[in-house]
Coordinates of C-alpha atoms and ligand atoms in Angstrom, one line a residue:
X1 CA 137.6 -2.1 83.4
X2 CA 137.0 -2.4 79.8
X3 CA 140.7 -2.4 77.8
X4 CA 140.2 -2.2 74.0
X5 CA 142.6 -4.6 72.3
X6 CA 143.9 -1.8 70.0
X7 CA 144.4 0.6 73.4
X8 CA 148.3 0.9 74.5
X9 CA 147.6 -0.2 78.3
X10 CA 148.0 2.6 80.9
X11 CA 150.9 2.7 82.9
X12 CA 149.2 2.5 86.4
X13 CA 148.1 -0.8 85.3
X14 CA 151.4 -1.6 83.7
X15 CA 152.7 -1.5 87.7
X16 CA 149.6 -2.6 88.9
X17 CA 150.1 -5.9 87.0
X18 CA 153.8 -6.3 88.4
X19 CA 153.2 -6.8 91.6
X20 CA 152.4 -9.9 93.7
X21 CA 148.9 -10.2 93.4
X22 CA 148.8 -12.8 96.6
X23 CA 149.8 -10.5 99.0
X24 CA 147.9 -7.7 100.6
X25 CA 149.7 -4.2 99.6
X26 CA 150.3 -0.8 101.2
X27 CA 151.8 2.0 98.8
X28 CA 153.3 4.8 100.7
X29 CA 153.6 8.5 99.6
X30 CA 155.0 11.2 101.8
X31 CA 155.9 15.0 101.6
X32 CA 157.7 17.1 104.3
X33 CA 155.8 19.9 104.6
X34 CA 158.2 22.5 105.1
X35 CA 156.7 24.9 102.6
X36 CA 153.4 25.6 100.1
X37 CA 153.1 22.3 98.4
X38 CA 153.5 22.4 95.1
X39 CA 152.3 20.4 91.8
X40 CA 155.7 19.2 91.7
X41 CA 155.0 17.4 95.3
X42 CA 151.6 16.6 94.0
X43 CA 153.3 14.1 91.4
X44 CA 154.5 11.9 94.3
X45 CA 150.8 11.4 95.8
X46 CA 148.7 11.4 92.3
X47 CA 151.1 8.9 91.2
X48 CA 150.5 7.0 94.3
X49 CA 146.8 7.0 93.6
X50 CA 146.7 5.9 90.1
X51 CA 148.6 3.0 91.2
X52 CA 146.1 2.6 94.2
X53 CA 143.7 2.6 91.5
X54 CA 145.1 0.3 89.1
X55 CA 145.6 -2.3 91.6
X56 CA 142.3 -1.8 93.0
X57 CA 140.9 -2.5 89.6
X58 CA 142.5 -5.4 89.5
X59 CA 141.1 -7.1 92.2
X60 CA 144.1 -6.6 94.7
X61 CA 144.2 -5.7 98.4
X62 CA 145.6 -2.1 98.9
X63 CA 145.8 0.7 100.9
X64 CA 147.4 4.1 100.1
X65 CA 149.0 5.8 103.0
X66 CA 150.7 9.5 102.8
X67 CA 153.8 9.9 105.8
X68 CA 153.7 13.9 106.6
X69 CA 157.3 13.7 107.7
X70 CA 156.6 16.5 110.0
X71 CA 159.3 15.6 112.5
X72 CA 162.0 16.8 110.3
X73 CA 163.9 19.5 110.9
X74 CA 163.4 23.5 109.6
X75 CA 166.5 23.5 107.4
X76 CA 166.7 27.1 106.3
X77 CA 164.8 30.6 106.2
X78 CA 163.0 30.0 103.2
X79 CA 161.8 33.4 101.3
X80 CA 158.8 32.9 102.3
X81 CA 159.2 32.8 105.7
X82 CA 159.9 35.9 107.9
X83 CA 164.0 36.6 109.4
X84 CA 162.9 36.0 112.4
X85 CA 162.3 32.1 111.9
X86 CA 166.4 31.5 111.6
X87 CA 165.8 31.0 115.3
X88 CA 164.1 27.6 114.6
X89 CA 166.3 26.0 112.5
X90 CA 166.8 23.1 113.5
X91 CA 163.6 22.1 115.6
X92 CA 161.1 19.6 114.5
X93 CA 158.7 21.6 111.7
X94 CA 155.7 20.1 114.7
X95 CA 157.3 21.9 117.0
X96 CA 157.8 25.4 115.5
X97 CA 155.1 28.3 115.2
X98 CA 152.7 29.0 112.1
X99 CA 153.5 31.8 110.3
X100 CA 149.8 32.6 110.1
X101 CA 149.6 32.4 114.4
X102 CA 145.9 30.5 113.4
X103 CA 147.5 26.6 113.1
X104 CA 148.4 23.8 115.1
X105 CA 152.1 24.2 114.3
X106 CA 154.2 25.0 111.2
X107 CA 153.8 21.7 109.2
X108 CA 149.8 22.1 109.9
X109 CA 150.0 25.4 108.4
X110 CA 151.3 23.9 104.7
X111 CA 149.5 20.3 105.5
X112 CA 146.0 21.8 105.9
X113 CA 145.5 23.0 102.5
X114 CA 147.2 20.4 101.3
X115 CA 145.4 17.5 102.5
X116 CA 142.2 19.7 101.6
X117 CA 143.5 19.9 98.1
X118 CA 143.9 16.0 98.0
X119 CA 140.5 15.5 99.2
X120 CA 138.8 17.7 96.3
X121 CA 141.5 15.7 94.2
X122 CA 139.6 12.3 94.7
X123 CA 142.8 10.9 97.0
X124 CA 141.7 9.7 99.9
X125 CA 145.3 8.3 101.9
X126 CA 145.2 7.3 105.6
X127 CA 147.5 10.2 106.9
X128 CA 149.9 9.1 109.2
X129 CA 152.2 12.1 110.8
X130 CA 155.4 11.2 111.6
X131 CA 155.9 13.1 114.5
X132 CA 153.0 11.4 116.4
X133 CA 154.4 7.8 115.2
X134 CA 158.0 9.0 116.9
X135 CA 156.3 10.5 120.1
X136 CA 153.4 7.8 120.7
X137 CA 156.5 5.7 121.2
X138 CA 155.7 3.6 117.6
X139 CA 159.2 3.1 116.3
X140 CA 160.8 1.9 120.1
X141 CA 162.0 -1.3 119.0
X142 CA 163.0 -0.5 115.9
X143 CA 165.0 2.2 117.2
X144 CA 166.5 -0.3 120.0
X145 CA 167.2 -2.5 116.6
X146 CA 168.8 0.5 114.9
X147 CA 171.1 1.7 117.5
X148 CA 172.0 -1.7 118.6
X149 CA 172.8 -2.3 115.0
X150 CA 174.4 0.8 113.9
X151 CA 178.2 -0.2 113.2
X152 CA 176.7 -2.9 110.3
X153 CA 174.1 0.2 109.1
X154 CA 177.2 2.2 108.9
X155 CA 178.7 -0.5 107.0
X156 CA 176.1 -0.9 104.3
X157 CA 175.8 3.3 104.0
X158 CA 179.2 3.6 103.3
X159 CA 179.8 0.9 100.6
X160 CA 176.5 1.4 98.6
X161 CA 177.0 4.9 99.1
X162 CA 180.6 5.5 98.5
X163 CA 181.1 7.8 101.3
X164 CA 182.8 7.7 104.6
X165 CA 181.0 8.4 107.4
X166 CA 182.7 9.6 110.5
X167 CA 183.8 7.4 113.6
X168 CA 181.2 9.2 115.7
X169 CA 178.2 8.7 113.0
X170 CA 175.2 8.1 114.6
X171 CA 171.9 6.8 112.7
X172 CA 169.8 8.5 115.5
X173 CA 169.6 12.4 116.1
X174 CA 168.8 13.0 120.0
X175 CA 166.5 16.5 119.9
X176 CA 168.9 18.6 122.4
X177 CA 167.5 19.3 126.1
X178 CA 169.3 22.5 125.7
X179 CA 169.3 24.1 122.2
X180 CA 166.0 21.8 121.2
X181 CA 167.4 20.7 117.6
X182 CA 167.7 17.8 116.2
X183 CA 171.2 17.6 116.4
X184 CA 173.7 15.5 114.5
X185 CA 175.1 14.7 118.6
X186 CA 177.9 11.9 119.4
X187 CA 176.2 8.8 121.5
X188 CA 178.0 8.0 124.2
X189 CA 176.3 5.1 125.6
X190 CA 173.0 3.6 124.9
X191 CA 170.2 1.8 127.0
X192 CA 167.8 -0.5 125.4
X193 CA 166.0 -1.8 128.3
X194 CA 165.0 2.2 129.5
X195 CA 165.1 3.2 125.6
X196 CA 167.9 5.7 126.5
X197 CA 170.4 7.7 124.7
X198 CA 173.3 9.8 126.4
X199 CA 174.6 12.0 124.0
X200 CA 177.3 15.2 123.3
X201 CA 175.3 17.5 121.0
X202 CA 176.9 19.5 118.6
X203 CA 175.9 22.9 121.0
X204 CA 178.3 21.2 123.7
X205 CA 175.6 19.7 125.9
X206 CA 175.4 16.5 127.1
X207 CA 172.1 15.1 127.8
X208 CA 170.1 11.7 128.3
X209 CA 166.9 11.4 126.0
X210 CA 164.1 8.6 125.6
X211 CA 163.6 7.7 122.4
X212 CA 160.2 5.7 123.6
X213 CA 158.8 9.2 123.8
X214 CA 160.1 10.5 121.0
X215 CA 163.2 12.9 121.8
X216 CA 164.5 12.5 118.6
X217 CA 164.6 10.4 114.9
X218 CA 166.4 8.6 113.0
X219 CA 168.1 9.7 110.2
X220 CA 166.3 10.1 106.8
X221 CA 168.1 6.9 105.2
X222 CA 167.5 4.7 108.0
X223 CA 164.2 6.0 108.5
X224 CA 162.6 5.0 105.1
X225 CA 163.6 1.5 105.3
X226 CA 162.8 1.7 109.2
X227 CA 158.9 2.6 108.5
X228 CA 159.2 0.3 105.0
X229 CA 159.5 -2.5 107.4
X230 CA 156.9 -1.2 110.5
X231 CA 153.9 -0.3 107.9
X232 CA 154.7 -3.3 105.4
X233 CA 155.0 -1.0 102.5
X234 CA 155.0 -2.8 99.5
X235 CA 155.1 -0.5 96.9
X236 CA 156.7 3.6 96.7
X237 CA 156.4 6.0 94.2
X238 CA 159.6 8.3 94.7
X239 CA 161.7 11.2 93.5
X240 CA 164.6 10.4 91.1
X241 CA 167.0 12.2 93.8
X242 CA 166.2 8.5 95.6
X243 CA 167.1 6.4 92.6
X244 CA 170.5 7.3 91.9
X245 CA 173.2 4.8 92.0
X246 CA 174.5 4.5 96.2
X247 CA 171.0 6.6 96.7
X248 CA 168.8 6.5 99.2
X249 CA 166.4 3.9 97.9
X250 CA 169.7 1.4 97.3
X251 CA 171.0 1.7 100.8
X252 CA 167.1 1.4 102.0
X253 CA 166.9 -1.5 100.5
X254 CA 170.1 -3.3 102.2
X255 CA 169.2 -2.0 105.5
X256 CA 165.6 -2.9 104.8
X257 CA 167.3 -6.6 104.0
X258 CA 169.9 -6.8 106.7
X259 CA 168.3 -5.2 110.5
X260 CA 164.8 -5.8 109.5
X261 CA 164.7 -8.4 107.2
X262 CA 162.2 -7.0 105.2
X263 CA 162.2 -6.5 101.2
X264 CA 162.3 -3.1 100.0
X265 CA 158.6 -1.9 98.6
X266 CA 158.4 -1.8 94.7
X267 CA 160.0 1.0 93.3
X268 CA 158.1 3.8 90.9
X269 CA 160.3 6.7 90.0
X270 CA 159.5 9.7 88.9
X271 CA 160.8 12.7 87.1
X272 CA 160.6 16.2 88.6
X273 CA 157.5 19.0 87.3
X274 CA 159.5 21.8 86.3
X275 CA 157.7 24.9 85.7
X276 CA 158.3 26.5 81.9
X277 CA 161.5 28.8 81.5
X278 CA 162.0 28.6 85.3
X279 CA 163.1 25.5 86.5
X280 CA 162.5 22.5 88.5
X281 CA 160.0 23.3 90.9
X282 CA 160.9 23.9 94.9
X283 CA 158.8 26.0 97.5
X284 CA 162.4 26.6 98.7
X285 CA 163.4 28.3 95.6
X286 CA 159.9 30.2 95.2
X287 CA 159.5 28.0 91.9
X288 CA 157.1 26.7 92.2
X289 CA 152.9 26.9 91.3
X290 CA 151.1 25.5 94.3
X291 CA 148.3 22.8 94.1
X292 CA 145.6 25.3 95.5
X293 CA 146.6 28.0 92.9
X294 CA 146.0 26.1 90.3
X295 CA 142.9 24.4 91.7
X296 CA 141.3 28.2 91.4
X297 CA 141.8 27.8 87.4
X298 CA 141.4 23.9 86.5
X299 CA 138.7 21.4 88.0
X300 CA 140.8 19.1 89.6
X301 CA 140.6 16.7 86.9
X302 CA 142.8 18.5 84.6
X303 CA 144.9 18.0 87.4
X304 CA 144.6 14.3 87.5
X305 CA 145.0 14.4 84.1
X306 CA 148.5 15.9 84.1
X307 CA 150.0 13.1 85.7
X308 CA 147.9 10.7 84.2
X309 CA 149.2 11.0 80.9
X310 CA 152.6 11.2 81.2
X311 CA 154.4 8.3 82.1
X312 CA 156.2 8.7 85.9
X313 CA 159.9 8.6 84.6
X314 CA 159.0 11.7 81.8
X315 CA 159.6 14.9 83.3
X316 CA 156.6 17.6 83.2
X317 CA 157.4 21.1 82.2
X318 CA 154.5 22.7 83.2
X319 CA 153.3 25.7 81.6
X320 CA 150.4 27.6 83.3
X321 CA 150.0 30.2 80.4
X322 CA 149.2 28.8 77.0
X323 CA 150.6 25.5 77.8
X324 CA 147.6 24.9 81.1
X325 CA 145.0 26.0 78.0
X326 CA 146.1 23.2 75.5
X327 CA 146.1 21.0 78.5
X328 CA 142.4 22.0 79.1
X329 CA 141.4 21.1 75.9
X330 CA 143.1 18.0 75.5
X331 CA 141.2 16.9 79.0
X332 CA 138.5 18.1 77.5
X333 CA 138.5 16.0 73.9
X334 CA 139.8 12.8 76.5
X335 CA 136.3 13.3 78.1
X336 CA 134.5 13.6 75.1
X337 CA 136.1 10.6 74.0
X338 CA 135.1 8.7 76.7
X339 CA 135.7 5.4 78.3
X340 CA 139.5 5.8 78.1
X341 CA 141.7 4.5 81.2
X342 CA 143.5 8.0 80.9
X343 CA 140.1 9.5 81.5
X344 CA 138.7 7.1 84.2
X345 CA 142.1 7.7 86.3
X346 CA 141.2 11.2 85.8
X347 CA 137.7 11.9 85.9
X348 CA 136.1 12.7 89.1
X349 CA 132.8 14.8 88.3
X350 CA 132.3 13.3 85.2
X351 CA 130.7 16.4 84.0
X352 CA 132.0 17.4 81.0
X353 CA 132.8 21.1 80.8
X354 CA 130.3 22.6 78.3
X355 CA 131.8 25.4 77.5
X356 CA 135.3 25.4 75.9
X357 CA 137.9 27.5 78.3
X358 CA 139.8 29.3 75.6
X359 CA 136.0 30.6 74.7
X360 CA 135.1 31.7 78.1
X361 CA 138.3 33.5 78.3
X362 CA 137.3 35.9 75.7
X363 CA 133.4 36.0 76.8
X364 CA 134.8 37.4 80.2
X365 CA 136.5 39.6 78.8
X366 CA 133.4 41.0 76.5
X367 CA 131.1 40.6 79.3
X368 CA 131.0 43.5 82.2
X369 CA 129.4 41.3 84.9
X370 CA 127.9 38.0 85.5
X371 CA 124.7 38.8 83.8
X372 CA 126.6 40.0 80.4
X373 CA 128.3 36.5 80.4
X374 CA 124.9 34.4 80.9
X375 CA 124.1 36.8 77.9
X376 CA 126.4 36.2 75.5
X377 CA 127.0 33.0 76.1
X378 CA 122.9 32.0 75.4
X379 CA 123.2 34.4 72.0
X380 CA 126.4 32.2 71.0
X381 CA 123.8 29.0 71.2
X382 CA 124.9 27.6 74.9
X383 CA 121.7 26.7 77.1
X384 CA 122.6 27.6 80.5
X385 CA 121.4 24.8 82.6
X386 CA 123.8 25.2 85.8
X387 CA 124.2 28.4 86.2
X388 CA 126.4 28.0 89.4
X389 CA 128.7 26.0 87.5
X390 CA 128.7 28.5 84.6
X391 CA 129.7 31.3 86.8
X392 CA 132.5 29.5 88.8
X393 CA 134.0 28.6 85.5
X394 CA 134.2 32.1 84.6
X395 CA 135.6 33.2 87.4
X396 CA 138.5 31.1 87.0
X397 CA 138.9 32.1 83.6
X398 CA 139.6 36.1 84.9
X399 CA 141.9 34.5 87.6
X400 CA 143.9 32.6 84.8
X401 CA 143.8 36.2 82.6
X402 CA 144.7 38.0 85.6
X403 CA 147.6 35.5 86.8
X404 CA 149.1 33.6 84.0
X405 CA 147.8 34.9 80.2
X406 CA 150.5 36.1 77.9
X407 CA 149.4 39.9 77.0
X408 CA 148.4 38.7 73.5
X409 CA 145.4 36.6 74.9
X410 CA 144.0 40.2 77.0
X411 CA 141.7 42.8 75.2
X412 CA 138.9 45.4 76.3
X413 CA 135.9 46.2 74.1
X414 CA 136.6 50.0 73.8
X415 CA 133.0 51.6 74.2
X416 CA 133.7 54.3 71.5
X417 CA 135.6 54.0 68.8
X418 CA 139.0 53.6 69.1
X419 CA 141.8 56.3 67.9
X420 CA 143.5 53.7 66.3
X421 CA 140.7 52.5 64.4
X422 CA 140.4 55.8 62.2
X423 CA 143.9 55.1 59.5
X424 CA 142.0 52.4 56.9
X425 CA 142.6 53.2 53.6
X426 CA 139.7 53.9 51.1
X427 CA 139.6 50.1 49.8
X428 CA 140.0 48.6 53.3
X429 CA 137.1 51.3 54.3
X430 CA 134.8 49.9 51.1
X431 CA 135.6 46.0 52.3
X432 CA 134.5 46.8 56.1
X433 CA 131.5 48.8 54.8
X434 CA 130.9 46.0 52.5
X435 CA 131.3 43.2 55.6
X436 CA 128.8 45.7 57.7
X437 CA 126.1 45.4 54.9
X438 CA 127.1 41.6 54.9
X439 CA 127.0 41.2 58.9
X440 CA 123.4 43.2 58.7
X441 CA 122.0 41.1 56.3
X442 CA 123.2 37.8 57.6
X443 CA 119.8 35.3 58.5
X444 CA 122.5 33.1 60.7
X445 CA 124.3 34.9 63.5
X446 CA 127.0 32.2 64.2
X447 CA 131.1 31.9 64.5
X448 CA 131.4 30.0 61.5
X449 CA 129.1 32.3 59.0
X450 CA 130.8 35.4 60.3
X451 CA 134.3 34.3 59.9
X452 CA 133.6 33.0 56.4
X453 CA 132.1 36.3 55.2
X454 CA 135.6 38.4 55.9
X455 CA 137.0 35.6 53.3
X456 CA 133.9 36.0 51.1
X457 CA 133.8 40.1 51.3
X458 CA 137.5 40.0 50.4
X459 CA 137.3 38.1 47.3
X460 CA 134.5 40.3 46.3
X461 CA 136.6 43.5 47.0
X462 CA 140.1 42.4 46.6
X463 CA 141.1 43.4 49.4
X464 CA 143.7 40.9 51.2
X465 CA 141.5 39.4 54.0
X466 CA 144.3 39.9 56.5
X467 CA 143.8 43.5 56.5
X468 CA 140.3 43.4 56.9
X469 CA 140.6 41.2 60.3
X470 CA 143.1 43.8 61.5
X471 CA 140.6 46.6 60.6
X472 CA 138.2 44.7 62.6
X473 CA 140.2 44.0 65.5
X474 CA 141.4 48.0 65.2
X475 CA 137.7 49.2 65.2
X476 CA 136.4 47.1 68.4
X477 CA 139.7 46.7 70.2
X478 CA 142.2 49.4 68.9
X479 CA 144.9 46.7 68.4
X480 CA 145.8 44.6 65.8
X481 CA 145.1 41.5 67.1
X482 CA 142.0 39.5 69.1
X483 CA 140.3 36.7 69.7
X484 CA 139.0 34.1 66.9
X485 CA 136.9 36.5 64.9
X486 CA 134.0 34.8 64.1
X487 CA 133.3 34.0 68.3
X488 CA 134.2 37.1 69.1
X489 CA 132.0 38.5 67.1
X490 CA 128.7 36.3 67.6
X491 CA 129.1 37.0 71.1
X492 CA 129.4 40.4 70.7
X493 CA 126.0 40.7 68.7
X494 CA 124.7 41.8 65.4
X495 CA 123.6 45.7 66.8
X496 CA 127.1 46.0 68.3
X497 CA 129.2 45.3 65.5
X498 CA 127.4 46.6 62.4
X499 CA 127.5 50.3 64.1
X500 CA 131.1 49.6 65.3
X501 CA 131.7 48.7 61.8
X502 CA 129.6 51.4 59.9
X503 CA 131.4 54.2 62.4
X504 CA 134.6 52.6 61.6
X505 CA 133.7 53.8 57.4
X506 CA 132.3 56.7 58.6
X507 CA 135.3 58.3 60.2
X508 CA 137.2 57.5 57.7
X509 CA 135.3 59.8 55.3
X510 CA 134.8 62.8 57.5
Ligands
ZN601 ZN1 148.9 28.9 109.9
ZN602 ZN1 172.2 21.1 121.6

């Protein structure tokens, strides 16, 4: 890694260089995937990875690992779930049916893309679910330690926390025999040496479960420091809910301390993804821009790049209208750039993208097929060398139009002359005859020439040049507004626009 002595150093490195660098390290992300996962969730296991990366650079001995909690309960009928799933609330998210009827389970369902998502990402965790960890009987002893300890975790939960717990709180939910939730039930008596719990659920039944084979989990706060201790995490990238005051990464780290003397990992917080005018983003809420939507649009190192740039504790309001097209570009000068840490973290392809976005977005709206946007794109001066690559990126371009561009950005070509276009006045009709004459004339087709001749032609005329892009824009599009004139034109050609031009001051006379 090459750091120039001028260059502000990059956060991941900032943490990287924190840590102990004698010691081997395990960061550990996890999601519960109870819904689409999000870019917000993303944050959580990006962030991870930079770190990964930054230590990694550094010489260090890590491993990234990402916890599905998929053992945690169904807490609610999200919208995007149908009515009928109110009957599962409650049940372990492994133990509930995919909506789709084609996955393992209802966590697989949302996990599958996600980890798929991760993979095209460059993040390569070792995936550890936490339902097989509870069922292949991996947290026995520390659940024996837990329960056999729970009046002093009670203790620690309600001083750091501020709250008070009831007499009958119980750091480990039995799943019920009967109802088959995971049930906030009473313990009555507990059996280390069979890894037994008797318990009163909250449905009334009273049952005997063996937490060896996983019939139930430990409660979410007592569960973090729990697996801190069994996986030797070292350091956590996590959500600011976790960092309050009395939150759940304070109590994690007394518990941690106290039943299994173990020192909580490093912290690194982070600030939600909210997405623009809406909101922080949730799959509960329906707020939210999923990972894979957005991998239709970007490469996935623009991706990368939104969470490498911004520091962890700044929050992200992530706009995926004009706001995902200055983010584009940005990635894109970063790559042109080169050899910056904020494009290393990021850059997985290393191809630059040859073609600017915001220019494709207009030549596939020119262009009727894929054929037309291999044309236009070699008469605006672009050798086409891959071809695949070309395509793809047009294609993502109409799924960005179609999904997220404000109506400004859309036009259509109108293939005769528009209604609209016939109200110029006589000297607007002279300057756009005038420009025509120009436009025919011109030995050097290119963006640049052609915008600079509207300036030229309305010097010459004295006619404001405003009006004559708007009597432009009228002729081809039959609104007031387009594209950047001088692109728009090159790539709509010299035969194309001269008679579009010369029909424009035509009407106009008849
Ligand atoms: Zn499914
Ligand atoms: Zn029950």
């Amino acid at each position: 890694m090459v750091v120039a002595v001028s260059e502000k150093i990059h956060w991941a490195d900032v943490f990287a260089a924190k840590v102990d660098p004698e010691i081997s390290h395990r960061i550990a992300t996890g999601i519960t995937p109870s819904g689409p996962i999000h870019i917000g969730n993303m944050r959580e296991v990006v962030t991870g990875d930079l770190v990964y990366k930054g230590m990694r650079d550094r010489g260090l001995d890590v491993e990234l690992i990402y916890i599905a909690d998929d053992f945690d309960p169904l807490r609610k009928v999200y919208p995007f779930l149908p009515q009928d799933y109110a009957q599962y609330i409650g049940r372990p998210l492994c133990d509930i049916p995919c909506p789709c009827g084609e996955c393992e389970n209802y966590a697989e369902h949302f996990l599958a893309p996600f980890l798929a998502a991760l993979d095209v990402m460059d993040v390569h965790p070792h995936v550890i679910r936490a339902s097989r960890e509870y069922r292949g009987g991996s947290y026995t002893r520390e659940i024996s330690r837990v329960i056999e300890k729970r009046e002093e975790i009670k203790e620690i939960l309600e001083r750091v926390s501020h709250r008070a717990l009831p007499d009958t709180w119980s750091p480990f939910y039995p799943i019920c025999e009967d109802c088959r939730r995971i049930s906030n039930a009473e313990i009555l008596a507990f059996d280390p040496e069979a890894h037994k719990v008797r318990y009163r659920c909250e449905c009334g039944h009273i049952g005997e479960v063996n937490y060896a084979k996983g019939e139930g989990k430990l409660v979410w706060r007592v569960d973090w420091p729990m697996r801190w201790a069994h996986f030797g995490v070292t350091v956590e990238p996590f959500g600011k809910d976790h960092a309050a005051a009395g939150g759940s990464y304070d109590t994690g780290k007394e518990i941690a301390e106290a039943i299994f003397q173990y020192r909580a990992p490093f912290p690194v917080m982070y600030e939600w993804i909210s997405l623009k005018g809406r909101g922080a983003m949730a799959s509960s809420t329906g707020v939210a821009v999923t990972i894979n939507a957005m991998l239709e649009i970007v490469p996935p190192d623009v991706l990368r790049y939104l969470i490498a740039r911004t520091k962890p504790e700044k929050a992200i309001d992530f706009d995926p209208g004009m706001g995902l097209l200055s983010l584009i570009d940005e990635f894109d000068r970063v790559a042109q750039a080169g050899e910056s840490r904020e494009y290393e973290f990021s850059s997985i392809t290393g191809i630059e993208s040859v073609i600017p976005f915001r220019h494709m977005v207009t030549v596939v709206q020119i262009a009727r097929d894929e054929k037309g946007v291999l044309e236009i794109l070699e008469r605006s001066g672009y050798a086409i060398r891959n071809r695949e690559g070309v395509l793809a990126a047009a294609h993502r371009a109409r799924i960005w139009i179609e999904r997220y561009a404000p109506d400004f950005v859309k036009f259509e070509v109108q293939e005769t002359l528009p209604s609209s276009a016939l109200e110029p006045d006589a000297n607007e009709r002279y300057a756009l005859g005038v420009l025509a004459a120009r436009y025919m004339a011109l030995d050097d087709w290119s963006a640049e020439r052609l915008h600079n001749a509207v300036y030229e032609v309305g010097k010459e005329t004295n006619v404001d040049p405003k009006q004559i892009f708007t009597a432009v824009y009228l002729s081809i599009l039959g609104q007031k507004r387009g594209p950047r004139l001088g692109w728009f034109l090159e790539a709509l050609g010299r035969d194309f626009v001269v008679g579009r031009l010369m029909e424009a001051v035509n009407a106009g006379t008849e």
